[in-house]
mmCIF file of C-alpha atoms and ligand atoms in Angstrom:
data_model
loop_
_atom_site.group_PDB
_atom_site.id
_atom_site.type_symbol
_atom_site.label_atom_id
_atom_site.label_comp_id
_atom_site.label_asym_id
_atom_site.label_seq_id
_atom_site.Cartn_x
_atom_site.Cartn_y
_atom_site.Cartn_z
ATOM 1 C CA MET A 285 71.768 -54.365 -22.745
ATOM 2 C CA THR A 286 72.654 -58.786 -23.168
ATOM 3 C CA SER A 287 70.277 -60.922 -25.564
ATOM 4 C CA ALA A 288 66.500 -62.660 -25.025
ATOM 5 C CA THR A 289 67.724 -65.354 -26.176
ATOM 6 C CA THR A 290 71.254 -66.709 -24.220
ATOM 7 C CA PRO A 291 71.820 -65.321 -20.340
ATOM 8 C CA LEU A 292 75.228 -64.596 -19.742
ATOM 9 C CA SER A 293 77.194 -67.162 -16.789
ATOM 10 C CA ILE A 294 78.470 -65.332 -14.143
ATOM 11 C CA THR A 295 81.837 -66.834 -15.431
ATOM 12 C CA HIS A 296 84.426 -68.163 -18.678
ATOM 13 C CA ALA A 297 86.371 -70.396 -18.721
ATOM 14 C CA ALA A 298 89.933 -69.997 -19.781
ATOM 15 C CA ALA A 299 92.958 -71.382 -20.905
ATOM 16 C CA VAL A 300 95.787 -68.621 -18.897
ATOM 17 C CA MET A 301 99.212 -69.162 -20.030
ATOM 18 C CA THR A 302 101.542 -68.773 -16.690
ATOM 19 C CA GLY A 303 104.803 -68.260 -17.330
ATOM 20 C CA PRO A 304 107.697 -69.598 -19.429
ATOM 21 C CA ASN A 305 107.690 -73.092 -20.775
ATOM 22 C CA GLN A 306 104.494 -73.234 -17.964
ATOM 23 C CA PRO A 307 101.427 -76.239 -18.253
ATOM 24 C CA LEU A 308 98.186 -74.293 -19.591
ATOM 25 C CA ARG A 309 95.725 -73.181 -16.097
ATOM 26 C CA ILE A 310 91.280 -72.969 -16.718
ATOM 27 C CA ASP A 311 91.171 -70.242 -15.276
ATOM 28 C CA HIS A 312 87.738 -69.053 -14.603
ATOM 29 C CA LEU A 313 86.877 -65.378 -14.872
ATOM 30 C CA PRO A 314 84.073 -63.067 -14.727
ATOM 31 C CA THR A 315 81.671 -61.219 -16.846
ATOM 32 C CA PRO A 316 82.692 -58.258 -17.888
ATOM 33 C CA THR A 317 80.837 -55.202 -16.838
ATOM 34 C CA LEU A 318 79.896 -53.825 -20.496
ATOM 35 C CA ALA A 319 80.028 -50.018 -20.956
ATOM 36 C CA PRO A 320 78.343 -47.652 -23.961
ATOM 37 C CA ARG A 321 80.639 -48.911 -26.999
ATOM 38 C CA SER A 322 82.058 -52.285 -25.111
ATOM 39 C CA ALA A 323 80.758 -56.151 -25.755
ATOM 40 C CA LEU A 324 81.075 -59.938 -25.084
ATOM 41 C CA LEU A 325 81.427 -62.352 -27.396
ATOM 42 C CA ARG A 326 80.770 -65.357 -27.323
ATOM 43 C CA THR A 327 83.476 -67.322 -28.693
ATOM 44 C CA LEU A 328 83.341 -69.464 -31.751
ATOM 45 C CA TYR A 329 86.896 -70.287 -32.749
ATOM 46 C CA SER A 330 90.495 -68.874 -32.509
ATOM 47 C CA GLU A 331 93.882 -69.831 -33.279
ATOM 48 C CA VAL A 332 97.516 -70.936 -32.732
ATOM 49 C CA CYS A 333 100.041 -69.191 -33.954
ATOM 50 C CA GLY A 334 103.678 -68.448 -34.284
ATOM 51 C CA THR A 335 103.748 -66.310 -31.933
ATOM 52 C CA ASP A 336 101.890 -68.619 -29.171
ATOM 53 C CA VAL A 337 104.452 -70.501 -29.254
ATOM 54 C CA HIS A 338 107.196 -67.836 -28.328
ATOM 55 C CA LEU A 339 105.569 -66.472 -25.758
ATOM 56 C CA HIS A 340 105.053 -69.996 -24.050
ATOM 57 C CA HIS A 341 108.579 -70.281 -24.823
ATOM 58 C CA GLY A 342 109.304 -66.642 -23.344
ATOM 59 C CA LYS A 343 110.660 -65.667 -26.150
ATOM 60 C CA LEU A 344 108.135 -62.489 -25.931
ATOM 61 C CA GLY A 345 108.142 -59.494 -22.943
ATOM 62 C CA VAL A 346 103.995 -59.929 -21.888
ATOM 63 C CA PRO A 347 102.199 -59.722 -18.151
ATOM 64 C CA PHE A 348 102.017 -64.076 -17.035
ATOM 65 C CA PRO A 349 99.956 -64.786 -17.188
ATOM 66 C CA ILE A 350 97.735 -63.937 -20.427
ATOM 67 C CA ILE A 351 94.749 -65.793 -21.965
ATOM 68 C CA PRO A 352 96.459 -66.155 -25.815
ATOM 69 C CA GLY A 353 94.400 -66.171 -28.591
ATOM 70 C CA HIS A 354 95.362 -62.668 -30.711
ATOM 71 C CA VAL A 355 92.306 -63.047 -33.949
ATOM 72 C CA SER A 356 89.569 -64.583 -33.892
ATOM 73 C CA VAL A 357 86.018 -65.023 -33.813
ATOM 74 C CA GLY A 358 83.001 -64.680 -32.377
ATOM 75 C CA VAL A 359 79.558 -64.255 -31.618
ATOM 76 C CA VAL A 360 78.138 -60.783 -30.155
ATOM 77 C CA GLU A 361 76.309 -62.270 -27.218
ATOM 78 C CA ALA A 362 75.848 -58.999 -25.190
ATOM 79 C CA SER A 363 77.032 -54.954 -25.595
ATOM 80 C CA GLY A 364 76.946 -51.719 -23.821
ATOM 81 C CA GLY A 365 75.115 -50.663 -26.690
ATOM 82 C CA GLY A 366 76.560 -48.102 -29.358
ATOM 83 C CA LEU A 367 78.944 -50.762 -31.086
ATOM 84 C CA THR A 368 79.315 -49.770 -35.514
ATOM 85 C CA ASP A 369 81.627 -50.890 -37.696
ATOM 86 C CA ILE A 370 83.854 -47.942 -39.093
ATOM 87 C CA GLU A 371 81.206 -47.232 -41.976
ATOM 88 C CA GLY A 372 78.197 -46.374 -38.656
ATOM 89 C CA GLY A 373 77.050 -49.676 -39.131
ATOM 90 C CA PRO A 374 75.190 -51.534 -36.704
ATOM 91 C CA ILE A 375 76.829 -54.345 -34.316
ATOM 92 C CA LYS A 376 74.168 -55.979 -32.651
ATOM 93 C CA GLU A 377 73.626 -59.276 -30.279
ATOM 94 C CA GLY A 378 73.901 -62.437 -32.881
ATOM 95 C CA ASP A 379 76.129 -61.074 -34.980
ATOM 96 C CA VAL A 380 79.165 -63.120 -35.861
ATOM 97 C CA VAL A 381 82.442 -60.770 -35.636
ATOM 98 C CA THR A 382 86.051 -60.205 -36.347
ATOM 99 C CA PHE A 383 87.731 -57.782 -33.873
ATOM 100 C CA LEU A 384 91.007 -56.250 -34.960
ATOM 101 C CA ASP A 385 93.654 -57.618 -31.933
ATOM 102 C CA VAL A 386 95.573 -54.233 -31.745
ATOM 103 C CA HIS A 387 94.362 -51.885 -30.224
ATOM 104 C CA GLU A 388 94.533 -48.846 -27.711
ATOM 105 C CA THR A 389 97.604 -47.359 -30.668
ATOM 106 C CA CYS A 390 97.397 -43.411 -30.088
ATOM 107 C CA ASN A 391 97.338 -41.337 -32.618
ATOM 108 C CA ASN A 392 99.122 -38.876 -30.196
ATOM 109 C CA CYS A 393 102.747 -39.805 -31.320
ATOM 110 C CA TYR A 394 105.822 -39.314 -32.846
ATOM 111 C CA TYR A 395 105.577 -43.142 -34.098
ATOM 112 C CA CYS A 396 101.724 -42.192 -34.852
ATOM 113 C CA LEU A 397 101.876 -38.924 -35.758
ATOM 114 C CA VAL A 398 105.554 -37.821 -36.889
ATOM 115 C CA ALA A 399 106.848 -41.100 -38.378
ATOM 116 C CA ARG A 400 103.464 -42.080 -39.907
ATOM 117 C CA GLN A 401 104.113 -45.800 -38.653
ATOM 118 C CA PRO A 402 101.149 -47.595 -36.219
ATOM 119 C CA THR A 403 102.430 -50.439 -35.838
ATOM 120 C CA LYS A 404 105.683 -48.885 -33.740
ATOM 121 C CA CYS A 405 102.896 -46.765 -31.821
ATOM 122 C CA PRO A 406 104.387 -47.040 -27.836
ATOM 123 C CA LYS A 407 100.825 -47.550 -26.723
ATOM 124 C CA ARG A 408 99.059 -50.269 -28.282
ATOM 125 C CA LYS A 409 97.964 -52.863 -26.215
ATOM 126 C CA VAL A 410 97.016 -56.480 -27.771
ATOM 127 C CA TYR A 411 94.465 -59.252 -27.641
ATOM 128 C CA GLY A 412 96.191 -62.487 -26.630
ATOM 129 C CA ILE A 413 99.484 -60.985 -26.405
ATOM 130 C CA SER A 414 100.212 -57.892 -24.343
ATOM 131 C CA TYR A 415 97.311 -58.000 -21.387
ATOM 132 C CA SER A 416 96.730 -59.924 -18.391
ATOM 133 C CA ALA A 417 94.516 -62.831 -17.445
ATOM 134 C CA ASN A 418 94.346 -61.050 -14.218
ATOM 135 C CA ASP A 419 92.937 -57.281 -16.581
ATOM 136 C CA GLY A 420 89.946 -59.897 -18.092
ATOM 137 C CA LEU A 421 88.678 -61.426 -20.480
ATOM 138 C CA LEU A 422 91.227 -60.622 -23.125
ATOM 139 C CA GLY A 423 92.459 -63.428 -25.751
ATOM 140 C CA GLY A 424 91.141 -65.186 -27.389
ATOM 141 C CA TRP A 425 91.622 -68.640 -25.847
ATOM 142 C CA ALA A 426 88.320 -68.176 -23.696
ATOM 143 C CA GLU A 427 84.972 -69.338 -23.412
ATOM 144 C CA ALA A 428 83.897 -65.123 -23.897
ATOM 145 C CA ILE A 429 86.110 -61.865 -24.733
ATOM 146 C CA TRP A 430 85.343 -58.793 -24.139
ATOM 147 C CA MET A 431 85.603 -56.414 -27.135
ATOM 148 C CA LYS A 432 86.561 -53.105 -24.898
ATOM 149 C CA PRO A 433 85.195 -49.939 -26.318
ATOM 150 C CA GLY A 434 86.643 -48.190 -29.147
ATOM 151 C CA VAL A 435 87.421 -52.002 -30.422
ATOM 152 C CA LYS A 436 87.122 -52.522 -34.773
ATOM 153 C CA MET A 437 84.978 -55.157 -35.638
ATOM 154 C CA ILE A 438 84.222 -56.217 -38.361
ATOM 155 C CA LYS A 439 80.535 -58.581 -39.279
ATOM 156 C CA LEU A 440 81.617 -61.511 -41.709
ATOM 157 C CA PRO A 441 79.350 -61.019 -44.955
ATOM 158 C CA LYS A 442 77.400 -63.890 -44.870
ATOM 159 C CA GLU A 443 79.716 -65.549 -48.330
ATOM 160 C CA LEU A 444 82.850 -65.505 -45.380
ATOM 161 C CA THR A 445 82.676 -68.444 -43.683
ATOM 162 C CA PRO A 446 83.710 -68.112 -40.036
ATOM 163 C CA GLU A 447 86.386 -71.576 -40.791
ATOM 164 C CA THR A 448 88.150 -69.172 -44.043
ATOM 165 C CA PHE A 449 88.755 -66.632 -42.255
ATOM 166 C CA ILE A 450 90.388 -68.224 -39.340
ATOM 167 C CA GLY A 451 91.915 -70.666 -41.195
ATOM 168 C CA GLY A 452 93.724 -67.484 -42.996
ATOM 169 C CA GLY A 453 93.557 -66.199 -39.430
ATOM 170 C CA CYS A 454 96.916 -64.359 -38.363
ATOM 171 C CA GLY A 455 98.472 -64.278 -40.759
ATOM 172 C CA LEU A 456 96.086 -63.026 -43.620
ATOM 173 C CA VAL A 457 97.038 -59.853 -42.338
ATOM 174 C CA THR A 458 100.590 -60.503 -41.695
ATOM 175 C CA ALA A 459 100.631 -61.197 -45.316
ATOM 176 C CA LEU A 460 98.876 -58.940 -46.319
ATOM 177 C CA HIS A 461 100.721 -55.874 -45.199
ATOM 178 C CA ALA A 462 104.383 -57.995 -46.113
ATOM 179 C CA VAL A 463 102.652 -57.911 -49.830
ATOM 180 C CA ASP A 464 101.599 -54.677 -50.061
ATOM 181 C CA MET A 465 105.017 -53.601 -49.106
ATOM 182 C CA ALA A 466 106.432 -55.803 -51.651
ATOM 183 C CA GLU A 467 104.442 -53.451 -54.482
ATOM 184 C CA ILE A 468 103.924 -56.227 -56.219
ATOM 185 C CA ARG A 469 103.647 -55.781 -60.362
ATOM 186 C CA LEU A 470 101.208 -58.220 -63.002
ATOM 187 C CA GLY A 471 103.644 -60.426 -64.244
ATOM 188 C CA GLU A 472 106.730 -59.600 -62.643
ATOM 189 C CA SER A 473 108.473 -63.523 -60.283
ATOM 190 C CA VAL A 474 107.746 -63.626 -56.292
ATOM 191 C CA ALA A 475 109.251 -66.056 -54.239
ATOM 192 C CA VAL A 476 108.192 -67.121 -50.664
ATOM 193 C CA LEU A 477 110.237 -68.246 -48.051
ATOM 194 C CA GLY A 478 108.425 -70.207 -45.220
ATOM 195 C CA VAL A 479 104.747 -72.522 -46.204
ATOM 196 C CA GLY A 480 104.041 -72.174 -42.523
ATOM 197 C CA PRO A 481 100.333 -69.569 -42.472
ATOM 198 C CA VAL A 482 102.367 -66.821 -43.308
ATOM 199 C CA GLY A 483 103.822 -68.426 -46.100
ATOM 200 C CA GLN A 484 100.965 -70.040 -47.513
ATOM 201 C CA SER A 485 98.753 -66.363 -47.105
ATOM 202 C CA CYS A 486 101.926 -64.753 -49.678
ATOM 203 C CA VAL A 487 101.607 -67.272 -51.908
ATOM 204 C CA ALA A 488 97.964 -66.406 -52.288
ATOM 205 C CA PHE A 489 98.179 -62.655 -52.334
ATOM 206 C CA ALA A 490 101.061 -62.497 -54.745
ATOM 207 C CA SER A 491 99.103 -64.236 -56.938
ATOM 208 C CA LEU A 492 96.439 -61.866 -56.387
ATOM 209 C CA SER A 493 98.358 -59.298 -57.530
ATOM 210 C CA GLY A 494 99.369 -60.524 -60.661
ATOM 211 C CA ALA A 495 102.641 -62.092 -60.463
ATOM 212 C CA SER A 496 102.907 -64.502 -62.416
ATOM 213 C CA ASP A 497 105.279 -66.407 -61.179
ATOM 214 C CA VAL A 498 105.124 -67.493 -56.963
ATOM 215 C CA ILE A 499 107.759 -69.732 -56.291
ATOM 216 C CA ALA A 500 107.415 -71.518 -53.044
ATOM 217 C CA ILE A 501 109.697 -72.372 -51.214
ATOM 218 C CA GLY A 502 110.158 -74.857 -47.758
ATOM 219 C CA ALA A 503 108.804 -78.055 -46.240
ATOM 220 C CA PRO A 504 107.253 -80.574 -46.401
ATOM 221 C CA GLN A 505 106.219 -81.154 -49.331
ATOM 222 C CA ALA A 506 102.570 -81.565 -48.039
ATOM 223 C CA ARG A 507 102.804 -77.918 -47.297
ATOM 224 C CA LEU A 508 104.727 -77.659 -50.318
ATOM 225 C CA ASP A 509 101.195 -78.974 -52.588
ATOM 226 C CA PHE A 510 99.336 -77.061 -50.791
ATOM 227 C CA ALA A 511 101.056 -73.736 -51.892
ATOM 228 C CA HIS A 512 100.785 -74.588 -55.120
ATOM 229 C CA ARG A 513 96.439 -75.138 -54.623
ATOM 230 C CA MET A 514 97.467 -71.753 -53.221
ATOM 231 C CA GLY A 515 98.688 -70.358 -56.541
ATOM 232 C CA ALA A 516 102.644 -71.229 -56.323
ATOM 233 C CA THR A 517 103.556 -72.515 -59.972
ATOM 234 C CA ALA A 518 107.161 -73.409 -58.847
ATOM 235 C CA SER A 519 108.080 -75.201 -54.998
ATOM 236 C CA PHE A 520 111.580 -76.095 -53.279
ATOM 237 C CA GLY A 521 112.034 -78.326 -50.531
ATOM 238 C CA LEU A 522 115.423 -77.534 -48.502
ATOM 239 C CA GLU A 523 116.721 -81.192 -49.250
ATOM 240 C CA ILE A 524 117.482 -79.331 -52.555
ATOM 241 C CA PRO A 525 120.972 -76.989 -50.980
ATOM 242 C CA PRO A 526 120.556 -73.515 -51.184
ATOM 243 C CA ALA A 527 122.844 -73.160 -54.362
ATOM 244 C CA GLU A 528 120.990 -75.918 -56.224
ATOM 245 C CA ARG A 529 117.655 -73.385 -55.268
ATOM 246 C CA LEU A 530 119.223 -70.652 -56.287
ATOM 247 C CA ASP A 531 120.767 -71.670 -59.851
ATOM 248 C CA ALA A 532 116.840 -73.399 -59.806
ATOM 249 C CA VAL A 533 115.622 -69.740 -59.286
ATOM 250 C CA ARG A 534 117.657 -68.298 -62.104
ATOM 251 C CA LYS A 535 116.210 -70.532 -64.730
ATOM 252 C CA ARG A 536 113.681 -69.598 -64.377
ATOM 253 C CA THR A 537 114.329 -65.970 -64.434
ATOM 254 C CA GLY A 538 116.232 -64.968 -67.544
ATOM 255 C CA GLY A 539 119.409 -65.128 -65.136
ATOM 256 C CA ARG A 540 118.763 -62.812 -62.568
ATOM 257 C CA GLY A 541 116.625 -63.783 -59.789
ATOM 258 C CA VAL A 542 113.041 -62.913 -58.816
ATOM 259 C CA GLU A 543 111.716 -59.757 -58.088
ATOM 260 C CA VAL A 544 110.790 -59.536 -55.164
ATOM 261 C CA VAL A 545 111.141 -61.969 -52.038
ATOM 262 C CA ILE A 546 109.099 -62.291 -49.294
ATOM 263 C CA GLU A 547 111.411 -64.204 -46.193
ATOM 264 C CA ALA A 548 108.476 -65.838 -43.777
ATOM 265 C CA SER A 549 110.081 -68.766 -42.879
ATOM 266 C CA GLY A 550 111.939 -67.836 -39.293
ATOM 267 C CA ALA A 551 115.071 -69.018 -40.308
ATOM 268 C CA PRO A 552 118.332 -66.272 -40.580
ATOM 269 C CA ASP A 553 120.037 -68.088 -43.302
ATOM 270 C CA ALA A 554 116.374 -67.287 -45.047
ATOM 271 C CA VAL A 555 117.703 -63.484 -45.451
ATOM 272 C CA SER A 556 120.932 -64.174 -46.907
ATOM 273 C CA GLN A 557 118.950 -66.533 -49.264
ATOM 274 C CA ALA A 558 116.428 -64.096 -50.220
ATOM 275 C CA LEU A 559 119.555 -61.306 -51.049
ATOM 276 C CA ASP A 560 120.640 -63.870 -52.715
ATOM 277 C CA LEU A 561 117.117 -65.120 -54.913
ATOM 278 C CA VAL A 562 116.553 -61.100 -55.420
ATOM 279 C CA ARG A 563 117.337 -59.312 -58.640
ATOM 280 C CA ASP A 564 119.447 -56.467 -58.920
ATOM 281 C CA GLY A 565 117.081 -53.738 -57.495
ATOM 282 C CA GLY A 566 114.631 -56.225 -56.492
ATOM 283 C CA ARG A 567 112.770 -56.368 -52.701
ATOM 284 C CA VAL A 568 113.098 -58.407 -49.848
ATOM 285 C CA ILE A 569 110.284 -58.472 -47.089
ATOM 286 C CA VAL A 570 111.704 -59.922 -44.827
ATOM 287 C CA CYS A 571 108.133 -59.995 -42.030
ATOM 288 C CA GLY A 572 109.145 -63.958 -40.160
ATOM 289 C CA HIS A 573 111.200 -62.513 -37.540
ATOM 290 C CA TYR A 574 108.905 -61.991 -34.872
ATOM 291 C CA THR A 575 111.379 -63.404 -32.880
ATOM 292 C CA ASP A 576 115.080 -63.875 -31.564
ATOM 293 C CA ASN A 577 115.416 -66.780 -33.575
ATOM 294 C CA GLY A 578 119.190 -65.279 -33.978
ATOM 295 C CA SER A 579 121.720 -63.744 -36.561
ATOM 296 C CA ILE A 580 123.273 -64.587 -39.437
ATOM 297 C CA GLU A 581 126.207 -62.769 -41.476
ATOM 298 C CA ILE A 582 125.702 -61.044 -44.703
ATOM 299 C CA HIS A 583 127.764 -59.202 -47.136
ATOM 300 C CA PRO A 584 127.360 -55.842 -48.183
ATOM 301 C CA HIS A 585 128.827 -55.174 -51.426
ATOM 302 C CA TRP A 586 127.186 -58.304 -52.760
ATOM 303 C CA GLN A 587 124.213 -59.074 -51.419
ATOM 304 C CA LEU A 588 123.049 -55.226 -50.813
ATOM 305 C CA ASN A 589 124.493 -52.268 -52.013
ATOM 306 C CA ARG A 590 126.437 -53.648 -55.030
ATOM 307 C CA LYS A 591 122.806 -55.606 -55.985
ATOM 308 C CA HIS A 592 121.196 -52.375 -55.231
ATOM 309 C CA VAL A 593 118.354 -54.143 -53.201
ATOM 310 C CA GLU A 594 116.196 -52.969 -51.327
ATOM 311 C CA LEU A 595 115.885 -54.796 -48.590
ATOM 312 C CA LYS A 596 112.737 -53.749 -45.469
ATOM 313 C CA GLY A 597 111.075 -55.344 -42.209
ATOM 314 C CA CYS A 598 107.623 -56.215 -41.387
ATOM 315 C CA TRP A 599 106.251 -55.931 -38.200
ATOM 316 C CA GLY A 600 102.897 -55.550 -36.504
ATOM 317 C CA SER A 601 99.204 -54.687 -38.800
ATOM 318 C CA ARG A 602 97.151 -51.851 -38.982
ATOM 319 C CA TYR A 603 93.137 -51.431 -39.592
ATOM 320 C CA ASP A 604 93.146 -51.332 -43.152
ATOM 321 C CA HIS A 605 94.972 -54.839 -43.290
ATOM 322 C CA PHE A 606 92.631 -56.835 -41.824
ATOM 323 C CA HIS A 607 89.915 -54.566 -43.013
ATOM 324 C CA ARG A 608 90.889 -55.752 -46.703
ATOM 325 C CA ALA A 609 91.636 -59.438 -45.182
ATOM 326 C CA VAL A 610 88.447 -59.811 -44.384
ATOM 327 C CA ALA A 611 86.534 -57.972 -48.387
ATOM 328 C CA LEU A 612 89.570 -60.319 -49.896
ATOM 329 C CA THR A 613 89.119 -63.995 -48.306
ATOM 330 C CA ALA A 614 84.827 -63.488 -48.750
ATOM 331 C CA LYS A 615 85.685 -62.881 -52.511
ATOM 332 C CA TYR A 616 88.793 -65.514 -52.873
ATOM 333 C CA GLY A 617 87.795 -67.694 -49.977
ATOM 334 C CA ASP A 618 86.430 -70.352 -52.825
ATOM 335 C CA GLN A 619 89.583 -69.778 -55.136
ATOM 336 C CA LYS A 620 91.684 -70.268 -52.175
ATOM 337 C CA PRO A 621 91.667 -72.799 -50.206
ATOM 338 C CA TRP A 622 92.460 -71.229 -46.366
ATOM 339 C CA ARG A 623 90.185 -73.131 -44.873
ATOM 340 C CA GLU A 624 91.046 -76.111 -45.271
ATOM 341 C CA MET A 625 94.766 -75.260 -43.511
ATOM 342 C CA VAL A 626 93.151 -76.030 -40.612
ATOM 343 C CA SER A 627 94.525 -79.039 -39.377
ATOM 344 C CA GLY A 628 93.375 -79.415 -36.151
ATOM 345 C CA ARG A 629 91.246 -78.270 -33.499
ATOM 346 C CA TYR A 630 91.515 -78.672 -29.924
ATOM 347 C CA GLU A 631 88.558 -77.339 -27.567
ATOM 348 C CA LEU A 632 90.240 -74.669 -24.114
ATOM 349 C CA ASP A 633 91.329 -78.257 -22.506
ATOM 350 C CA ARG A 634 92.965 -79.491 -25.138
ATOM 351 C CA ALA A 635 94.952 -76.285 -25.140
ATOM 352 C CA GLY A 636 98.391 -77.186 -24.112
ATOM 353 C CA ASP A 637 98.603 -79.847 -27.523
ATOM 354 C CA ALA A 638 97.321 -77.301 -29.328
ATOM 355 C CA LEU A 639 100.380 -74.962 -28.950
ATOM 356 C CA LYS A 640 103.058 -78.299 -28.922
ATOM 357 C CA ALA A 641 100.809 -78.969 -32.330
ATOM 358 C CA VAL A 642 102.271 -76.287 -33.644
ATOM 359 C CA GLU A 643 105.041 -76.011 -31.647
ATOM 360 C CA THR A 644 106.146 -79.121 -33.077
ATOM 361 C CA ARG A 645 104.900 -78.621 -36.916
ATOM 362 C CA SER A 646 102.626 -82.036 -37.025
ATOM 363 C CA ALA A 647 99.675 -78.746 -37.394
ATOM 364 C CA ILE A 648 99.759 -75.993 -40.077
ATOM 365 C CA LYS A 649 96.943 -73.755 -37.942
ATOM 366 C CA ALA A 650 95.222 -75.089 -35.237
ATOM 367 C CA LEU A 651 92.182 -73.862 -34.092
ATOM 368 C CA ILE A 652 91.037 -73.601 -30.273
ATOM 369 C CA VAL A 653 87.250 -73.790 -30.272
ATOM 370 C CA PRO A 654 86.453 -73.120 -26.791
ATOM 371 C CA ASN A 655 82.089 -73.463 -27.081
ATOM 372 C CA PRO A 656 82.264 -76.628 -29.855
ATOM 373 C CA SER A 657 78.568 -76.891 -28.997
ATOM 374 C CA LEU A 658 78.392 -72.974 -31.236
ATOM 375 C CA VAL A 659 79.935 -74.685 -34.661
HETATM 376 ZN ZN1 ZN B 30 100.734 -43.321 -30.882
HETATM 377 ZN ZN1 ZN B 31 99.884 -64.388 -34.730
#
């Protein structure tokens, strides 16, 4: 079954990462055969996230060559039939959808069934990361993306523009998971370390969770200013020495420190600073270390045991985070300026420039726009 109005081209261009630190290359991949419950999306937007920079540096073991791009939005161009969302609603040609990049979580292994930690399922595959380009159009930096049977798609609600959702992008889902783990209660104080895409969404979700004080710590100043628009009530730049920042945060919190710290910076030092900033009996969530950025010393007595601190690592995300991220951006997209986080748009042949912009932090969020005539 194919759309009557949009004939399928035989091949689709894709920006391919061939190996660590290699320039990207444009390849043309064939249209897949669409089995029942599979589809082909015509890509509207994909994004460049910090993980893509780590991939390019060879810091994550992936099956090069790959087509990067794990969070994307597209239009269903063709389907093998039988596509539905989780509530049984039909998904048809012409629908604008996003999809959970994580696929094939098995629900049949120790981590899925006993530990109940599906983000650690060894069978899971991730679009744009753990599929090789030799397996097909399984990343977002391409004119079309192949939805394998069972990939979880969501139609964007009519009040949610593709630009708002992709502006939040991958960081939305990570941030929602981290804020869930933090179990923020009404009126609590929260510090977010790092003001990249994950940190900005952590600020937004912490403020929506009812935190009365949301303190953003990071750099540069423009990103701190943006964090205030996301809901931060105070901010401190990295030019202020950590001891002075700690003093300032304690002054705001009755000398105790904040109830919750979410580390979203990727700097090893930030984890130690988080343990200093949190009050006794508080919670620290670490979600900024998706790659090995090195180690730091932590003082077990003063920073953990005596403080009675809960310290949690947050890895990956589940369908429920993704589902709620779509619902939350639909509901709050006019209050929280996710769409304005986009600071660069790049066609496929400039994907390398997009990667460079994120690597050098000249862009907070760079989008890949494989079909510019459609957006
Ligand atoms: Zn499993
Ligand atoms: Zn990502």
